Every structure is written in C-alpha cells, then in structure tokens.
C-alpha cells in the first residue's frame, strides 16, 4: 500500500499525484448510508533544497575550481564543494568523454540510496513518465508490485487477475534474475525497467521463495493491466464481498458505484477484501476510510521528523447501515493498512486473515524541470491509537492461514516429468495432484508407478491424452485447476462470513 517503487510504477502514497481534473468530475449519486464528502487533503510536502542546488551546481563551467553558492553575499552549501570537485576531476581526466546526464542522474540517485530507505527513489525522465501515466490508466507489464529490500528485489503483491498472479508469484518472493540477468543490488526503479514490457512479450523471472529449496524460474507473458480496482459480488444470506485490489485515482468512486449496486441486490452485510492490495494513493485511503468510520473519529496520524503529530479525522456525514468485516494478509500494505487500522481502532470493525505487510511511512513525489522525478519519505503515519506498524504489520482479530498448496512453487509446462524422474518439480507436482484429489501416495519427489496412475486419472477426468507424464497441456491444466480450487476453497473468507453473521444478529 511502499511502500516502494513498483513494477506497475504505481504512485504509492503520493498525494500530489492526484490529478486536478478529478476535482471537477461529477460525483456519483449515493444513498444516504453511503455518502462521502470531497476532501481538501493537506499534503505534507518537504522540498529537498539540496537536490535543486546540486543540479544547478553541475552546470558550472568545467576546468575551474568549484564555486560555493552565494546567497545574500554569504557563502552557503560549502559541503557541495567536494561534489563539484569530483565532477570537475572526472570531466577533465576520465579516459572517455562523460555522459553528463548519466553522471548527474547517478549523483542524485546516490544521494537517495544513501538514505537506506526502500521507499525513496530517483526516476529518470522515462521512468517518471511511466510513474505518472500509470496512476490513473492501464499499463503493460506483469502486474506485480515490488520493493528493494536489503539489496534484493522483493514481490510485495501481484495484482488480482494479473499475469504475475496467474504465474504463481507470491508476496515475499525474492526476484534474483530477469531473463537470466542478475538484478542483485539494483534499485527498484532499475528492476522495473527490466520487468516491464509490451503486451504479448515474455519475461522470465528467477525467484527464491521463503521455505522452498533452490530457485524457481517463472516465465510470464506480459499483458495490459487495466486499473479496475473494485470487484463486488453477492455471496449468501444478504452478505456481499467487495475486493479492492489497489488504491488508484477512481477507486472511491468505483466503490460507491459497486456498493450502490449491491444494495439493490439486498446487501445486509459486507466483507471488504484488502488481501494482496499493495496500496496506492493516500487520498483514496482517506476517502474510503471515511465511508466506514464515524464523523470526527481519527483515521490516522502523521508524525514529522520533529515529532509534530497531525491527526486526520473522518469527514463522513453518515455511517453505512450494514455491518462490516475486513480481510487482510501479508500482501496488504500501505494505504490498505491505513484503511484496516482506521476501521479497526476507530469503528471496532473486526479484521480476519493474516498479519499485514507493515509499511508505516508516507511518501511524496517532486518533479524536476527535465521531467525526472524524486520520490521520498516525508513522515511516519500512525494508527488512530498512535501505533507505528512499520515492519510490524497489523495483527488480525481472527488469524486464519491458507492451505499449504496455496504457496506451492510454479511448475514450468516445458518440463517433462515422467516415470523414474526425481526432482523438486516432481515433488511439487505430487503435492498439486494430492490437493486436487488425485493423491499419488507420496510427495517425496520420486515419480513412481502410482504417480503415473494418478496422472492418468487426472488426464482422463480433464479429457487429456492419458500419457501418464506431466508436461505441456497437462501441467497447464493442473495449474488452472489448482487456481480454481484456491479461489473456491477460501478459509479466510469463510471465517469472515462466519464473523459477519454474528455481527448481523
């Protein structure tokens, strides 16, 4: 919700990215119990003066001693003399001509990296262009949010229905290589540029999954990722489920439209699903939180580096008349956590699922005249009760884990697994078959006659050639059926419905 630079190059917590045209758009008509006010949200913007001064300094004449900046007749910023001198030395003495723009970008990027903050980043003109574009439109890529952590690129969360989700990427997967190229030590911005690409093109990620031996190669076909962020459906007994996949420009409007539609279908209670939601625009988290938190109650607090704390309160004119339960997991981050913390502590809404990601800082972004951009952390955010959840996450009221098969590694359809094979891939395939009801009797990675028998049974049940080997279409069908089972058999959602029914009595 950082969180970090992202594969989708999403503006995570960048309030200043909300387009001004949104202020003039017609508001969605809402029933009395689902009303929102337009928020005049005060953006905490910290201007990094040293960056603008540094860029100006790079334009000084070459071959001369660097000059300190003079303001009002007084020498200032003398700490930059060493930087100017280093530039002059390279310009005069390096054995090849300098790429001046590259050197300047590198210097700025070095400043940001020295902060040791995975949520601060420098983006060149091209990366910044994609950053702005993807806040409120579709984009092409794999649909996963990433962050840089301890020199590694980590998957925060794949987006719902994205190629990344279909390929089996999970939160906390470490991305080691992209198309065979190591990305160790790269910034998230650099990794994004390698992972993104045109629809229909292929990218192969080599990942390391916690708790799984060895590495896994995951081929993914890039696609267009639409920014449709709200998905609603009726379940049973007047209970509706609404999933918010990310907080984009129009998410609050999408949510209002969805809730209005569900009310017409007889909604009496709501499960709000924030699982695998990596965050997004803070302004949207504020608007949506206010829909479920009573007017005047605290949504969250912001603490600056001097310890000054500002409270942000709900501006809701009326509370929904239906009870609410919220689902969270380890992929719920940033703006998702703001919403979860707000409803939990200020509206007594129960949380179900797993501990959230733990991203408790706020970022803003500032453009340079050439179109490049710097994103940096401006403050901490705290829950209504003053808790800082950074690196700790929010604990659910009802902890519910998912079945082990949900975290099984990706199985490459190009591999051929057959009688006599012995490998980790065979072990994965056996575990998948067992989860689907075709238990081979062993999951130790050895492909025996019993495994052949169960594979043939699976193939017959799915109208596939009964070869007894796992490859190609058989592998694809196993993956497809497992994904269907994961969606259908959802113990976290079942628990949320159980809790909600008690709330509805």
Coordinates of C-alpha atoms in Angstrom, one line a residue:
X1 CA 0.0 0.0 0.0
X2 CA 5.7 1.2 -0.4
X3 CA 5.9 1.2 0.1
X4 CA 8.5 1.3 -2.7
X5 CA 8.9 1.7 -6.3
X6 CA 6.7 -0.7 -8.2
X7 CA 6.6 -2.9 -11.2
X8 CA 3.4 -1.3 -12.1
X9 CA 5.1 2.0 -11.4
X10 CA 2.2 3.0 -9.1
X11 CA 2.3 6.2 -7.1
X12 CA 2.3 4.7 -3.6
X13 CA 1.1 7.3 -1.0
X14 CA 2.0 10.1 -3.4
X15 CA -0.8 12.5 -2.6
X16 CA 0.4 15.1 -5.0
X17 CA -0.1 12.8 -8.0
X18 CA -3.9 13.0 -7.7
X19 CA -5.0 14.8 -10.9
X20 CA -6.7 18.2 -10.5
X21 CA -9.3 17.3 -13.1
X22 CA -10.8 14.8 -10.6
X23 CA -12.0 17.8 -8.6
X24 CA -14.3 18.7 -11.4
X25 CA -15.8 15.3 -12.1
X26 CA -19.4 14.7 -11.3
X27 CA -20.0 12.9 -8.0
X28 CA -21.7 9.5 -8.1
X29 CA -25.2 9.7 -6.5
X30 CA -25.2 7.8 -3.3
X31 CA -27.9 6.5 -1.0
X32 CA -27.9 8.2 2.5
X33 CA -26.0 5.4 4.2
X34 CA -23.1 5.6 1.6
X35 CA -22.2 9.3 1.4
X36 CA -18.8 10.9 1.1
X37 CA -17.5 14.4 1.1
X38 CA -14.9 15.9 -1.1
X39 CA -11.7 16.1 0.8
X40 CA -9.3 19.0 0.8
X41 CA -6.4 16.9 1.9
X42 CA -3.4 18.9 3.1
X43 CA -0.2 17.4 1.5
X44 CA 2.9 17.2 3.6
X45 CA 5.5 18.3 1.1
X46 CA 9.1 18.5 2.1
X47 CA 11.3 20.2 -0.6
X48 CA 14.8 18.8 -0.9
X49 CA 16.6 22.1 -1.4
X50 CA 20.0 20.4 -1.6
X51 CA 18.9 18.5 -4.7
X52 CA 17.9 21.6 -6.7
X53 CA 21.1 23.3 -5.6
X54 CA 23.2 20.3 -6.6
X55 CA 21.7 20.2 -10.1
X56 CA 22.4 23.9 -10.5
X57 CA 25.9 23.3 -9.4
X58 CA 26.5 20.7 -12.1
X59 CA 26.0 23.4 -14.7
X60 CA 29.2 25.3 -13.6
X61 CA 32.0 25.8 -16.1
X62 CA 34.3 22.8 -16.5
X63 CA 38.0 23.0 -15.7
X64 CA 37.6 25.6 -13.0
X65 CA 37.7 25.3 -9.2
X66 CA 34.1 24.7 -8.0
X67 CA 32.4 27.7 -6.5
X68 CA 30.2 27.7 -3.4
X69 CA 26.7 29.0 -3.9
X70 CA 26.4 32.6 -2.7
X71 CA 23.2 33.8 -1.1
X72 CA 22.8 37.3 0.1
X73 CA 26.6 37.8 -0.1
X74 CA 27.2 34.9 2.3
X75 CA 28.8 31.6 1.2
X76 CA 26.4 28.7 1.6
X77 CA 26.4 25.0 0.8
X78 CA 30.1 24.6 1.1
X79 CA 29.6 20.9 1.7
X80 CA 29.0 20.6 -2.0
X81 CA 32.5 21.7 -2.9
X82 CA 33.8 18.2 -2.8
X83 CA 31.0 17.0 -5.1
X84 CA 31.8 19.8 -7.6
X85 CA 35.5 19.0 -7.4
X86 CA 34.8 15.3 -8.1
X87 CA 32.8 16.2 -11.2
X88 CA 35.5 18.5 -12.5
X89 CA 38.2 15.8 -11.9
X90 CA 36.2 13.3 -13.9
X91 CA 35.3 15.8 -16.7
X92 CA 39.0 16.7 -17.2
X93 CA 40.7 13.4 -16.5
X94 CA 38.5 10.5 -17.3
X95 CA 39.8 8.5 -20.3
X96 CA 36.5 8.7 -22.2
X97 CA 34.0 11.5 -22.7
X98 CA 31.5 11.7 -19.9
X99 CA 27.8 11.2 -20.4
X100 CA 26.9 14.3 -18.4
X101 CA 23.3 13.4 -17.9
X102 CA 24.1 9.9 -16.7
X103 CA 26.7 11.2 -14.3
X104 CA 24.2 13.8 -12.9
X105 CA 21.5 11.2 -12.6
X106 CA 23.9 8.9 -10.9
X107 CA 24.9 11.5 -8.3
X108 CA 21.2 12.2 -7.4
X109 CA 20.5 8.5 -7.3
X110 CA 23.4 8.1 -5.0
X111 CA 22.0 10.7 -2.6
X112 CA 18.7 8.9 -2.5
X113 CA 20.3 5.4 -2.0
X114 CA 22.4 6.7 0.9
X115 CA 19.2 7.2 2.8
X116 CA 18.8 3.5 3.0
X117 CA 15.1 3.8 2.5
X118 CA 13.4 1.4 0.1
X119 CA 10.5 3.8 -0.4
X120 CA 12.6 6.7 -1.6
X121 CA 13.8 6.6 -5.2
X122 CA 15.0 8.8 -8.1
X123 CA 13.4 8.2 -11.5
X124 CA 14.9 9.5 -14.8
X125 CA 12.6 11.1 -17.4
X126 CA 11.4 7.8 -18.9
X127 CA 10.7 6.1 -15.6
X128 CA 9.0 9.2 -14.2
X129 CA 6.8 9.4 -17.3
X130 CA 5.6 5.8 -16.7
X131 CA 5.2 6.6 -13.0
X132 CA 2.7 9.4 -13.8
X133 CA 0.9 7.6 -16.5
X134 CA 0.1 4.5 -14.5
X135 CA -1.6 6.3 -11.6
X136 CA -5.0 6.5 -13.5
X137 CA -4.7 4.4 -16.6
X138 CA -3.9 0.9 -17.8
X139 CA -0.3 -0.2 -18.4
X140 CA 1.5 -3.1 -19.9
X141 CA 3.6 -5.4 -17.8
X142 CA 3.2 -8.4 -15.4
X143 CA 1.1 -6.7 -12.7
X144 CA 3.1 -7.0 -9.6
X145 CA 4.4 -4.5 -7.0
X146 CA 8.0 -4.8 -5.9
X147 CA 10.3 -3.1 -3.5
X148 CA 14.0 -3.1 -2.9
X149 CA 15.0 -4.6 0.5
X150 CA 18.5 -5.2 1.7
X151 CA 19.9 -5.3 -1.8
X152 CA 17.1 -7.6 -3.1
X153 CA 14.0 -7.1 -5.1
X154 CA 11.0 -8.4 -3.3
X155 CA 7.5 -9.1 -4.5
X156 CA 5.1 -7.2 -2.3
X157 CA 1.9 -8.4 -4.1
X158 CA 0.7 -9.5 -7.5
X159 CA -2.5 -7.7 -8.7
X160 CA -5.7 -9.6 -9.0
X161 CA -6.1 -11.4 -12.3
X162 CA -2.6 -10.2 -13.5
X163 CA -0.1 -12.4 -15.4
X164 CA 2.0 -12.3 -12.2
X165 CA -0.8 -13.8 -10.1
X166 CA -1.6 -16.4 -12.8
X167 CA 2.0 -17.4 -13.0
X168 CA 2.0 -18.1 -9.2
X169 CA 4.1 -15.2 -7.9
X170 CA 3.6 -14.7 -4.1
X171 CA 4.3 -11.9 -1.6
X172 CA 7.9 -12.1 -0.2
X173 CA 9.3 -13.9 -3.3
X174 CA 12.8 -12.7 -4.0
X175 CA 13.5 -11.8 -7.6
X176 CA 17.1 -12.9 -8.3
X177 CA 17.2 -12.6 -12.1
X178 CA 15.3 -11.1 -15.0
X179 CA 15.7 -13.0 -18.3
X180 CA 18.9 -14.5 -16.9
X181 CA 20.4 -11.2 -15.8
X182 CA 21.2 -10.8 -12.2
X183 CA 19.4 -7.8 -10.5
X184 CA 21.3 -8.1 -7.2
X185 CA 21.9 -4.6 -5.9
X186 CA 19.6 -2.9 -8.4
X187 CA 17.2 -0.2 -7.3
X188 CA 13.5 -1.0 -7.7
X189 CA 13.4 1.6 -10.5
X190 CA 16.1 -0.3 -12.4
X191 CA 14.4 -3.6 -11.9
X192 CA 11.0 -2.1 -13.0
X193 CA 12.5 -1.1 -16.3
X194 CA 13.7 -4.7 -16.9
X195 CA 10.5 -6.4 -15.9
X196 CA 8.0 -4.1 -17.7
X197 CA 7.4 -4.5 -21.4
X198 CA 4.9 -4.7 -24.2
X199 CA 1.8 -6.8 -24.2
X200 CA 2.5 -10.3 -25.6
X201 CA 6.2 -10.3 -24.9
X202 CA 7.7 -12.8 -22.5
X203 CA 9.9 -12.2 -19.4
X204 CA 11.4 -14.9 -17.2
X205 CA 11.9 -14.3 -13.5
X206 CA 14.2 -16.4 -11.4
X207 CA 12.8 -16.3 -7.8
X208 CA 13.7 -17.6 -4.4
X209 CA 10.7 -18.4 -2.3
X210 CA 10.9 -18.5 1.5
X211 CA 10.7 -22.1 2.8
X212 CA 11.4 -23.6 -0.6
X213 CA 14.8 -25.1 -1.6
X214 CA 16.5 -23.9 -4.7
X215 CA 15.3 -21.3 -7.2
X216 CA 12.3 -21.3 -9.4
X217 CA 12.1 -20.0 -13.0
X218 CA 8.8 -18.3 -13.7
X219 CA 8.0 -17.4 -17.4
X220 CA 5.4 -14.7 -17.7
X221 CA 3.7 -13.3 -20.8
X222 CA 3.2 -9.6 -20.3
X223 CA -0.3 -8.2 -20.8
X224 CA -2.3 -5.0 -20.5
X225 CA -3.1 -4.4 -16.8
X226 CA -6.3 -2.4 -16.5
X227 CA -6.8 -0.3 -13.5
X228 CA -10.1 -1.7 -12.4
X229 CA -9.7 -1.7 -8.7
X230 CA -13.1 -2.7 -7.2
X231 CA -14.8 -6.1 -7.7
X232 CA -18.1 -6.9 -5.9
X233 CA -20.4 -10.0 -5.7
X234 CA -23.2 -11.3 -3.6
X235 CA -22.5 -14.4 -1.5
X236 CA -25.2 -15.8 0.7
X237 CA -27.8 -14.6 3.2
X238 CA -27.5 -11.0 2.1
X239 CA -23.7 -10.9 2.5
X240 CA -21.7 -9.2 -0.2
X241 CA -18.0 -9.4 -0.8
X242 CA -16.1 -6.4 -2.3
X243 CA -12.4 -6.7 -3.1
X244 CA -10.2 -3.6 -3.5
X245 CA -7.1 -4.5 -5.5
X246 CA -5.3 -1.2 -5.3
X247 CA -6.0 2.5 -4.4
X248 CA -6.0 4.3 -7.7
X249 CA -7.5 7.6 -8.8
X250 CA -11.1 6.5 -9.2
X251 CA -11.2 3.7 -6.5
X252 CA -13.5 5.6 -4.1
X253 CA -16.0 6.3 -7.0
X254 CA -15.8 2.7 -8.1
X255 CA -16.5 1.5 -4.6
X256 CA -19.6 3.7 -4.2
X257 CA -21.0 2.5 -7.5
X258 CA -20.3 -1.1 -6.5
X259 CA -21.9 -0.7 -3.1
X260 CA -25.0 1.0 -4.6
X261 CA -25.4 -1.9 -7.0
X262 CA -25.0 -4.5 -4.2
X263 CA -27.6 -2.7 -2.0
X264 CA -30.1 -3.0 -4.8
X265 CA -29.5 -6.7 -4.7
X266 CA -30.2 -6.9 -1.0
X267 CA -26.9 -6.4 0.7
X268 CA -27.2 -6.6 4.5
X269 CA -23.6 -7.1 5.5
X270 CA -20.2 -6.6 3.8
X271 CA -16.9 -8.4 3.7
X272 CA -14.3 -5.9 2.4
X273 CA -11.3 -7.8 1.0
X274 CA -7.9 -6.0 1.1
X275 CA -5.8 -9.1 0.6
X276 CA -2.9 -8.7 -1.8
X277 CA -3.7 -5.0 -2.0
X278 CA -0.3 -3.2 -2.2
X279 CA -1.6 0.2 -1.5
X280 CA -1.7 3.3 -3.7
X281 CA -3.0 6.9 -3.3
X282 CA -3.3 8.1 0.2
X283 CA -6.1 10.5 -0.7
X284 CA -8.2 7.4 -1.8
X285 CA -7.5 5.6 1.5
X286 CA -8.8 8.7 3.4
X287 CA -11.9 8.9 1.3
X288 CA -12.8 5.2 1.6
X289 CA -11.9 5.1 5.4
X290 CA -14.3 7.9 6.0
X291 CA -17.1 5.9 4.4
X292 CA -16.8 3.4 7.3
X293 CA -15.6 5.5 10.2
X294 CA -17.9 7.8 12.1
X295 CA -17.5 11.5 11.5
X296 CA -14.9 13.1 13.7
X297 CA -13.1 9.9 14.6
X298 CA -9.4 9.6 13.9
X299 CA -8.4 7.8 10.7
X300 CA -4.7 8.0 11.2
X301 CA -1.9 10.4 12.4
X302 CA 1.1 11.8 10.7
X303 CA 4.3 12.5 12.6
X304 CA 7.1 14.5 11.0
X305 CA 10.8 14.3 11.8
X306 CA 10.5 16.9 14.6
X307 CA 7.9 14.8 16.4
X308 CA 5.0 17.0 15.5
X309 CA 1.8 15.0 15.1
X310 CA -1.2 15.9 13.0
X311 CA -4.5 14.0 13.2
X312 CA -6.7 13.2 10.2
X313 CA -10.3 12.6 11.0
X314 CA -13.3 11.2 9.2
X315 CA -15.4 13.7 7.4
X316 CA -18.2 11.2 6.9
X317 CA -21.8 12.5 7.1
X318 CA -23.3 9.2 7.9
X319 CA -22.2 5.6 8.6
X320 CA -23.2 2.6 6.5
X321 CA -26.2 0.8 8.0
X322 CA -24.7 -2.6 7.3
X323 CA -22.1 -4.4 9.5
X324 CA -18.5 -4.8 8.1
X325 CA -15.6 -7.3 8.3
X326 CA -12.3 -6.7 6.7
X327 CA -9.9 -9.3 5.2
X328 CA -6.1 -8.7 5.3
X329 CA -3.0 -10.7 4.6
X330 CA 0.8 -10.3 4.2
X331 CA 0.2 -8.6 0.8
X332 CA -2.0 -5.8 2.3
X333 CA 0.3 -2.8 2.6
X334 CA 0.5 0.9 2.9
X335 CA -2.9 2.5 2.1
X336 CA -4.5 -0.8 2.8
X337 CA -3.1 -0.8 6.3
X338 CA -4.3 2.8 6.8
X339 CA -7.8 1.7 6.0
X340 CA -7.5 -1.5 8.1
X341 CA -6.1 0.4 11.1
X342 CA -8.8 3.1 10.8
X343 CA -11.8 0.8 10.8
X344 CA -10.3 -1.5 13.5
X345 CA -9.4 1.2 16.0
X346 CA -12.0 3.9 15.3
X347 CA -15.0 1.8 14.2
X348 CA -14.5 -1.5 16.0
X349 CA -14.5 -3.4 12.7
X350 CA -13.0 -7.0 13.1
X351 CA -10.1 -8.0 10.9
X352 CA -9.7 -11.5 9.6
X353 CA -6.8 -13.2 7.9
X354 CA -3.0 -12.8 8.4
X355 CA -0.7 -10.1 9.6
X356 CA -0.4 -7.2 7.1
X357 CA 2.8 -6.2 5.3
X358 CA 4.0 -3.4 7.6
X359 CA 4.6 -0.2 5.8
X360 CA 4.2 2.9 8.0
X361 CA 5.7 5.8 6.1
X362 CA 4.3 8.4 3.8
X363 CA 6.0 9.4 0.5
X364 CA 5.6 12.3 -1.8
X365 CA 7.0 12.9 -5.3
X366 CA 8.5 16.0 -6.8
X367 CA 9.3 16.7 -10.5
X368 CA 12.4 18.3 -11.9
X369 CA 12.1 20.6 -15.0
X370 CA 13.5 18.0 -17.3
X371 CA 10.7 15.5 -16.4
X372 CA 12.7 13.4 -14.0
X373 CA 11.3 12.8 -10.5
X374 CA 12.3 12.1 -7.0
X375 CA 10.1 10.2 -4.6
X376 CA 11.0 10.4 -0.9
X377 CA 9.6 9.7 2.6
X378 CA 8.2 12.7 4.4
X379 CA 6.8 11.3 7.6
X380 CA 5.5 8.3 9.6
X381 CA 1.9 7.5 9.8
X382 CA 0.4 6.1 12.9
X383 CA -2.9 4.3 13.6
X384 CA -5.7 6.2 15.5
X385 CA -4.3 4.9 18.8
X386 CA -0.8 6.0 17.9
X387 CA 0.7 2.7 16.8
X388 CA 3.5 2.7 14.3
X389 CA 3.1 -0.5 12.3
X390 CA 6.2 -0.1 10.2
X391 CA 7.9 -3.5 9.7
X392 CA 5.5 -5.0 12.2
X393 CA 2.2 -5.0 10.4
X394 CA -1.4 -5.1 11.7
X395 CA -2.5 -8.2 13.5
X396 CA -6.0 -9.5 12.6
X397 CA -8.5 -10.2 15.3
X398 CA -9.1 -13.6 13.8
X399 CA -5.9 -15.2 12.4
X400 CA -6.6 -17.7 9.6
X401 CA -3.9 -19.2 7.4
X402 CA -4.4 -20.5 3.9
X403 CA -3.7 -24.2 2.9
X404 CA -0.1 -25.1 2.2
X405 CA -0.9 -25.7 -1.5
X406 CA -1.5 -22.0 -2.0
X407 CA 2.3 -21.4 -1.7
X408 CA 3.5 -24.2 -3.9
X409 CA 6.1 -23.2 -6.5
X410 CA 5.3 -22.6 -10.1
X411 CA 5.5 -25.6 -12.4
X412 CA 7.1 -25.0 -15.8
X413 CA 4.9 -26.6 -18.6
X414 CA 8.1 -27.0 -20.7
X415 CA 9.5 -29.6 -18.2
X416 CA 8.7 -33.2 -18.8
X417 CA 8.1 -35.2 -15.6
X418 CA 7.7 -39.0 -16.1
X419 CA 8.3 -42.4 -14.7
X420 CA 11.7 -42.6 -13.0
X421 CA 12.1 -38.8 -12.7
X422 CA 13.3 -37.5 -9.3
X423 CA 13.3 -33.8 -8.6
X424 CA 11.8 -30.9 -6.6
X425 CA 9.5 -30.3 -9.6
X426 CA 8.1 -33.8 -9.2
X427 CA 7.6 -33.2 -5.5
X428 CA 5.6 -30.0 -6.4
X429 CA 3.5 -31.9 -9.0
X430 CA 2.7 -34.6 -6.5
X431 CA 1.6 -32.0 -3.9
X432 CA -0.6 -30.4 -6.5
X433 CA -2.2 -33.7 -7.5
X434 CA -2.9 -34.5 -3.9
X435 CA -4.5 -31.1 -3.3
X436 CA -6.8 -31.8 -6.3
X437 CA -7.9 -35.2 -5.0
X438 CA -5.5 -37.3 -7.1
X439 CA -3.2 -38.4 -4.3
X440 CA -0.2 -40.3 -5.6
X441 CA 0.5 -41.7 -2.2
X442 CA 3.9 -40.0 -1.9
X443 CA 5.2 -36.4 -2.2
X444 CA 9.0 -37.1 -1.9
X445 CA 9.8 -36.1 -5.5
X446 CA 10.2 -39.7 -7.0
X447 CA 7.9 -40.4 -10.0
X448 CA 6.7 -44.0 -9.4
X449 CA 4.0 -46.2 -11.0
X450 CA 1.4 -44.9 -8.5
X451 CA 2.2 -41.3 -9.6
X452 CA 1.8 -42.4 -13.2
X453 CA -1.6 -44.0 -12.4
X454 CA -2.9 -40.8 -10.7
X455 CA -1.7 -38.6 -13.5
X456 CA -3.6 -40.7 -16.0
X457 CA -6.7 -40.4 -13.8
X458 CA -6.3 -36.6 -13.8
X459 CA -5.8 -36.6 -17.6
X460 CA -8.9 -38.7 -18.1
X461 CA -11.0 -36.5 -15.9
X462 CA -9.9 -33.5 -17.9
X463 CA -10.1 -35.0 -21.4
X464 CA -6.4 -35.0 -21.9
X465 CA -4.3 -37.7 -23.6
X466 CA -3.6 -40.4 -21.0
X467 CA 0.2 -40.4 -21.2
X468 CA 0.9 -40.6 -17.5
X469 CA 3.6 -37.9 -17.9
X470 CA 3.3 -34.3 -16.7
X471 CA 4.2 -31.7 -19.3
X472 CA 2.6 -29.1 -21.6
X473 CA -1.2 -29.1 -21.5
X474 CA -1.3 -31.5 -18.5
X475 CA 0.9 -29.1 -16.5
X476 CA -1.2 -26.1 -17.6
X477 CA -4.4 -27.9 -16.6
X478 CA -3.0 -28.8 -13.1
X479 CA -2.1 -25.2 -12.5
X480 CA -5.5 -24.0 -13.8
X481 CA -7.4 -26.4 -11.6
X482 CA -5.3 -25.5 -8.5
X483 CA -6.0 -21.8 -9.1
X484 CA -9.7 -22.6 -9.3
X485 CA -9.5 -24.5 -6.0
X486 CA -7.6 -21.7 -4.3
X487 CA -10.4 -19.3 -5.2
X488 CA -13.2 -21.7 -4.3
X489 CA -11.8 -23.0 -1.1
X490 CA -11.1 -19.9 0.9
X491 CA -11.0 -20.5 4.7
X492 CA -10.2 -16.8 5.4
X493 CA -13.4 -15.7 3.6
X494 CA -15.4 -18.5 5.3
X495 CA -14.2 -17.2 8.7
X496 CA -15.1 -13.6 7.7
X497 CA -18.6 -14.6 6.7
X498 CA -19.0 -16.5 10.0
X499 CA -17.9 -13.4 12.0
X500 CA -20.1 -11.2 9.9
X501 CA -23.2 -13.3 10.5
X502 CA -22.6 -12.9 14.3
X503 CA -22.3 -9.1 13.7
X504 CA -25.6 -9.1 11.7
X505 CA -27.7 -10.7 14.6

